[in-house]
């Protein structure tokens, strides 16, 4: 190829819509990939840079408050590659009204719900009921241990109280996420660290509840999900197999390029193990090496399409 032909080839590739460029990325993981936990970035190009860089086909934009115009702009830049969830301060009296409007405008779920309230408190209880009424899933951040001084905890009391919520709300689709959700795959967790390490004591509440409650699902994103899958290699393959219809791949990655540039875990000191890395890539890698091609495809692609009732 001479220089002119080379330049023409480069120009032709650059002119392709980004959707078409996904063919190569799909093969990178051996399956198309859907990122359930992707916080919307203001510029459409920044969203696409992460998806394309990490080999992700589609993503669910997590938004808070008024987001419709931004979602529309991103969707216009890459038709068919994004769904979206919306969240809103659950302590505000108009929370139900705002979230109902968001669903009417096309939001396919609530999330992420990350507020300094109790997991079984009145603020979230009304959201659980509304999610059932509107038939959308609700994605919740559970965290009991601060990452930064005086940060405060989020959706507290998970291990002690959430089973009663699962029982009381059989029509609500719950998606659990974050530190307390994933640390509780181990039966010996008592809020002693944000991200416990070492062998997993079998029979933790999250593992049992995923088995016992059809309305509970797990979002594998962030250091929390990655840590749960990485800390005990004898645990992971059976866990993925056992809950192969209940787990979703998500990244919660904030790196710039899908390769770890910039900041991947909001400079959280407790998550330093993922500094300089793309959480999407790290978690896809651990899931892929720990399970069959069939189960991998369900977790990174099939399950979320069933959840959101959209064609795969
Ligand atoms: Zn979160
Ligand atoms: Zn990343």
PDB file of N, CA, C and O in Angstrom, residues 119-133 136-138 140 161-175 213-217:
ATOM      1  N   UNK A 119     -31.563   1.328  54.102  1.00  0.00           N
ATOM      2  CA  UNK A 119     -32.064   0.458  53.023  1.00  0.00           C
ATOM      3  C   UNK A 119     -33.526   0.092  53.236  1.00  0.00           C
ATOM      4  O   UNK A 119     -34.256  -0.156  52.273  1.00  0.00           O
ATOM      5  N   UNK A 120     -33.954   0.068  54.525  1.00  0.00           N
ATOM      6  CA  UNK A 120     -35.364  -0.265  54.785  1.00  0.00           C
ATOM      7  C   UNK A 120     -36.130   0.957  55.315  1.00  0.00           C
ATOM      8  O   UNK A 120     -37.170   0.806  55.942  1.00  0.00           O
ATOM      9  N   UNK A 121     -35.598   2.147  55.043  1.00  0.00           N
ATOM     10  CA  UNK A 121     -36.260   3.370  55.521  1.00  0.00           C
ATOM     11  C   UNK A 121     -37.391   3.795  54.595  1.00  0.00           C
ATOM     12  O   UNK A 121     -37.558   3.268  53.500  1.00  0.00           O
ATOM     13  N   UNK A 122     -38.184   4.777  55.050  1.00  0.00           N
ATOM     14  CA  UNK A 122     -39.364   5.196  54.281  1.00  0.00           C
ATOM     15  C   UNK A 122     -39.021   5.775  52.905  1.00  0.00           C
ATOM     16  O   UNK A 122     -39.785   5.600  51.951  1.00  0.00           O
ATOM     17  N   UNK A 123     -37.853   6.460  52.788  1.00  0.00           N
ATOM     18  CA  UNK A 123     -37.511   7.104  51.510  1.00  0.00           C
ATOM     19  C   UNK A 123     -37.339   6.057  50.416  1.00  0.00           C
ATOM     20  O   UNK A 123     -37.861   6.212  49.310  1.00  0.00           O
ATOM     21  N   UNK A 124     -36.567   5.009  50.722  1.00  0.00           N
ATOM     22  CA  UNK A 124     -36.354   3.980  49.700  1.00  0.00           C
ATOM     23  C   UNK A 124     -37.565   3.058  49.558  1.00  0.00           C
ATOM     24  O   UNK A 124     -37.849   2.588  48.456  1.00  0.00           O
ATOM     25  N   UNK A 125     -38.296   2.837  50.648  1.00  0.00           N
ATOM     26  CA  UNK A 125     -39.482   1.973  50.537  1.00  0.00           C
ATOM     27  C   UNK A 125     -40.458   2.493  49.478  1.00  0.00           C
ATOM     28  O   UNK A 125     -41.045   1.736  48.718  1.00  0.00           O
ATOM     29  N   UNK A 126     -40.626   3.816  49.432  1.00  0.00           N
ATOM     30  CA  UNK A 126     -41.584   4.317  48.426  1.00  0.00           C
ATOM     31  C   UNK A 126     -41.017   4.171  47.014  1.00  0.00           C
ATOM     32  O   UNK A 126     -41.747   4.012  46.052  1.00  0.00           O
ATOM     33  N   UNK A 127     -39.696   4.172  46.894  1.00  0.00           N
ATOM     34  CA  UNK A 127     -39.083   3.938  45.577  1.00  0.00           C
ATOM     35  C   UNK A 127     -39.244   2.470  45.149  1.00  0.00           C
ATOM     36  O   UNK A 127     -39.441   2.177  43.981  1.00  0.00           O
ATOM     37  N   UNK A 128     -39.129   1.554  46.125  1.00  0.00           N
ATOM     38  CA  UNK A 128     -39.323   0.132  45.810  1.00  0.00           C
ATOM     39  C   UNK A 128     -40.748  -0.098  45.284  1.00  0.00           C
ATOM     40  O   UNK A 128     -40.961  -0.835  44.320  1.00  0.00           O
ATOM     41  N   UNK A 129     -41.706   0.557  45.941  1.00  0.00           N
ATOM     42  CA  UNK A 129     -43.107   0.399  45.519  1.00  0.00           C
ATOM     43  C   UNK A 129     -43.326   1.017  44.141  1.00  0.00           C
ATOM     44  O   UNK A 129     -43.987   0.420  43.274  1.00  0.00           O
ATOM     45  N   UNK A 130     -42.735   2.183  43.917  1.00  0.00           N
ATOM     46  CA  UNK A 130     -42.914   2.857  42.624  1.00  0.00           C
ATOM     47  C   UNK A 130     -42.274   2.048  41.486  1.00  0.00           C
ATOM     48  O   UNK A 130     -42.840   1.932  40.393  1.00  0.00           O
ATOM     49  N   UNK A 131     -41.112   1.485  41.753  1.00  0.00           N
ATOM     50  CA  UNK A 131     -40.437   0.667  40.730  1.00  0.00           C
ATOM     51  C   UNK A 131     -41.319  -0.515  40.325  1.00  0.00           C
ATOM     52  O   UNK A 131     -41.401  -0.871  39.147  1.00  0.00           O
ATOM     53  N   UNK A 132     -41.989  -1.109  41.316  1.00  0.00           N
ATOM     54  CA  UNK A 132     -42.900  -2.223  41.001  1.00  0.00           C
ATOM     55  C   UNK A 132     -44.079  -1.726  40.175  1.00  0.00           C
ATOM     56  O   UNK A 132     -44.455  -2.345  39.166  1.00  0.00           O
ATOM     57  N   UNK A 133     -44.654  -0.589  40.567  1.00  0.00           N
ATOM     58  CA  UNK A 133     -45.795  -0.032  39.831  1.00  0.00           C
ATOM     59  C   UNK A 133     -45.429   0.254  38.380  1.00  0.00           C
ATOM     60  O   UNK A 133     -46.213   0.002  37.469  1.00  0.00           O
ATOM     61  N   UNK A 136     -40.109  -1.234  36.451  1.00  0.00           N
ATOM     62  CA  UNK A 136     -38.704  -0.992  36.096  1.00  0.00           C
ATOM     63  C   UNK A 136     -37.825  -1.474  37.247  1.00  0.00           C
ATOM     64  O   UNK A 136     -38.246  -1.446  38.397  1.00  0.00           O
ATOM     65  N   UNK A 137     -36.606  -1.921  36.948  1.00  0.00           N
ATOM     66  CA  UNK A 137     -35.700  -2.338  38.026  1.00  0.00           C
ATOM     67  C   UNK A 137     -35.138  -1.139  38.788  1.00  0.00           C
ATOM     68  O   UNK A 137     -35.126  -0.021  38.268  1.00  0.00           O
ATOM     69  N   UNK A 138     -34.682  -1.405  40.013  1.00  0.00           N
ATOM     70  CA  UNK A 138     -34.066  -0.366  40.832  1.00  0.00           C
ATOM     71  C   UNK A 138     -32.664  -0.822  41.245  1.00  0.00           C
ATOM     72  O   UNK A 138     -32.498  -1.893  41.822  1.00  0.00           O
ATOM     73  N   UNK A 140     -29.301  -0.277  43.369  1.00  0.00           N
ATOM     74  CA  UNK A 140     -29.010   0.339  44.677  1.00  0.00           C
ATOM     75  C   UNK A 140     -27.547   0.175  45.078  1.00  0.00           C
ATOM     76  O   UNK A 140     -26.983  -0.918  44.979  1.00  0.00           O
ATOM     77  N   UNK A 161     -31.215  -6.073  57.279  1.00  0.00           N
ATOM     78  CA  UNK A 161     -32.638  -5.783  57.021  1.00  0.00           C
ATOM     79  C   UNK A 161     -33.136  -6.097  55.616  1.00  0.00           C
ATOM     80  O   UNK A 161     -34.345  -6.128  55.396  1.00  0.00           O
ATOM     81  N   UNK A 162     -32.225  -6.302  54.665  1.00  0.00           N
ATOM     82  CA  UNK A 162     -32.729  -6.303  53.285  1.00  0.00           C
ATOM     83  C   UNK A 162     -33.548  -7.545  52.927  1.00  0.00           C
ATOM     84  O   UNK A 162     -34.370  -7.502  52.009  1.00  0.00           O
ATOM     85  N   UNK A 163     -33.370  -8.613  53.677  1.00  0.00           N
ATOM     86  CA  UNK A 163     -34.194  -9.792  53.379  1.00  0.00           C
ATOM     87  C   UNK A 163     -35.677  -9.464  53.583  1.00  0.00           C
ATOM     88  O   UNK A 163     -36.533  -9.929  52.819  1.00  0.00           O
ATOM     89  N   UNK A 164     -35.978  -8.652  54.591  1.00  0.00           N
ATOM     90  CA  UNK A 164     -37.390  -8.300  54.824  1.00  0.00           C
ATOM     91  C   UNK A 164     -37.934  -7.469  53.659  1.00  0.00           C
ATOM     92  O   UNK A 164     -39.108  -7.582  53.296  1.00  0.00           O
ATOM     93  N   UNK A 165     -37.069  -6.659  53.048  1.00  0.00           N
ATOM     94  CA  UNK A 165     -37.488  -5.864  51.878  1.00  0.00           C
ATOM     95  C   UNK A 165     -37.751  -6.782  50.679  1.00  0.00           C
ATOM     96  O   UNK A 165     -38.736  -6.605  49.947  1.00  0.00           O
ATOM     97  N   UNK A 166     -36.876  -7.750  50.486  1.00  0.00           N
ATOM     98  CA  UNK A 166     -37.062  -8.694  49.369  1.00  0.00           C
ATOM     99  C   UNK A 166     -38.375  -9.454  49.517  1.00  0.00           C
ATOM    100  O   UNK A 166     -39.101  -9.663  48.550  1.00  0.00           O
ATOM    101  N   UNK A 167     -38.675  -9.831  50.759  1.00  0.00           N
ATOM    102  CA  UNK A 167     -39.926 -10.569  51.020  1.00  0.00           C
ATOM    103  C   UNK A 167     -41.145  -9.684  50.826  1.00  0.00           C
ATOM    104  O   UNK A 167     -42.160 -10.117  50.298  1.00  0.00           O
ATOM    105  N   UNK A 168     -41.045  -8.439  51.272  1.00  0.00           N
ATOM    106  CA  UNK A 168     -42.208  -7.547  51.249  1.00  0.00           C
ATOM    107  C   UNK A 168     -42.499  -6.968  49.863  1.00  0.00           C
ATOM    108  O   UNK A 168     -43.566  -6.422  49.639  1.00  0.00           O
ATOM    109  N   UNK A 169     -41.518  -7.086  48.939  1.00  0.00           N
ATOM    110  CA  UNK A 169     -41.677  -6.466  47.607  1.00  0.00           C
ATOM    111  C   UNK A 169     -41.415  -7.469  46.484  1.00  0.00           C
ATOM    112  O   UNK A 169     -40.502  -7.280  45.670  1.00  0.00           O
ATOM    113  N   UNK A 170     -42.217  -8.518  46.419  1.00  0.00           N
ATOM    114  CA  UNK A 170     -41.935  -9.567  45.421  1.00  0.00           C
ATOM    115  C   UNK A 170     -42.034  -9.069  43.979  1.00  0.00           C
ATOM    116  O   UNK A 170     -41.445  -9.670  43.081  1.00  0.00           O
ATOM    117  N   UNK A 171     -42.734  -7.978  43.749  1.00  0.00           N
ATOM    118  CA  UNK A 171     -42.893  -7.480  42.375  1.00  0.00           C
ATOM    119  C   UNK A 171     -41.832  -6.458  41.990  1.00  0.00           C
ATOM    120  O   UNK A 171     -41.827  -5.957  40.858  1.00  0.00           O
ATOM    121  N   UNK A 172     -40.965  -6.124  42.923  1.00  0.00           N
ATOM    122  CA  UNK A 172     -39.892  -5.175  42.619  1.00  0.00           C
ATOM    123  C   UNK A 172     -38.649  -5.935  42.176  1.00  0.00           C
ATOM    124  O   UNK A 172     -38.263  -6.917  42.804  1.00  0.00           O
ATOM    125  N   UNK A 173     -38.030  -5.474  41.088  1.00  0.00           N
ATOM    126  CA  UNK A 173     -36.771  -6.069  40.625  1.00  0.00           C
ATOM    127  C   UNK A 173     -35.617  -5.269  41.199  1.00  0.00           C
ATOM    128  O   UNK A 173     -35.395  -4.119  40.817  1.00  0.00           O
ATOM    129  N   UNK A 174     -34.890  -5.877  42.144  1.00  0.00           N
ATOM    130  CA  UNK A 174     -33.775  -5.211  42.825  1.00  0.00           C
ATOM    131  C   UNK A 174     -32.447  -5.609  42.175  1.00  0.00           C
ATOM    132  O   UNK A 174     -32.200  -6.788  41.945  1.00  0.00           O
ATOM    133  N   UNK A 175     -31.611  -4.615  41.923  1.00  0.00           N
ATOM    134  CA  UNK A 175     -30.247  -4.902  41.469  1.00  0.00           C
ATOM    135  C   UNK A 175     -29.299  -4.361  42.525  1.00  0.00           C
ATOM    136  O   UNK A 175     -29.216  -3.155  42.754  1.00  0.00           O
ATOM    137  N   UNK A 213     -34.259 -15.570  46.278  1.00  0.00           N
ATOM    138  CA  UNK A 213     -35.236 -14.525  45.921  1.00  0.00           C
ATOM    139  C   UNK A 213     -35.153 -14.210  44.426  1.00  0.00           C
ATOM    140  O   UNK A 213     -34.165 -13.626  43.968  1.00  0.00           O
ATOM    141  N   UNK A 214     -36.198 -14.564  43.685  1.00  0.00           N
ATOM    142  CA  UNK A 214     -36.186 -14.301  42.237  1.00  0.00           C
ATOM    143  C   UNK A 214     -36.141 -12.818  41.898  1.00  0.00           C
ATOM    144  O   UNK A 214     -35.826 -12.458  40.764  1.00  0.00           O
ATOM    145  N   UNK A 215     -36.444 -11.952  42.868  1.00  0.00           N
ATOM    146  CA  UNK A 215     -36.461 -10.509  42.602  1.00  0.00           C
ATOM    147  C   UNK A 215     -35.128  -9.819  42.922  1.00  0.00           C
ATOM    148  O   UNK A 215     -35.042  -8.601  42.872  1.00  0.00           O
ATOM    149  N   UNK A 216     -34.084 -10.598  43.244  1.00  0.00           N
ATOM    150  CA  UNK A 216     -32.770  -9.985  43.514  1.00  0.00           C
ATOM    151  C   UNK A 216     -31.753 -10.368  42.442  1.00  0.00           C
ATOM    152  O   UNK A 216     -31.595 -11.555  42.112  1.00  0.00           O
ATOM    153  N   UNK A 217     -31.056  -9.346  41.925  1.00  0.00           N
ATOM    154  CA  UNK A 217     -30.019  -9.523  40.913  1.00  0.00           C
ATOM    155  C   UNK A 217     -28.744  -8.817  41.386  1.00  0.00           C
ATOM    156  O   UNK A 217     -28.791  -8.011  42.308  1.00  0.00           O
TER     157      UNK A 217
END
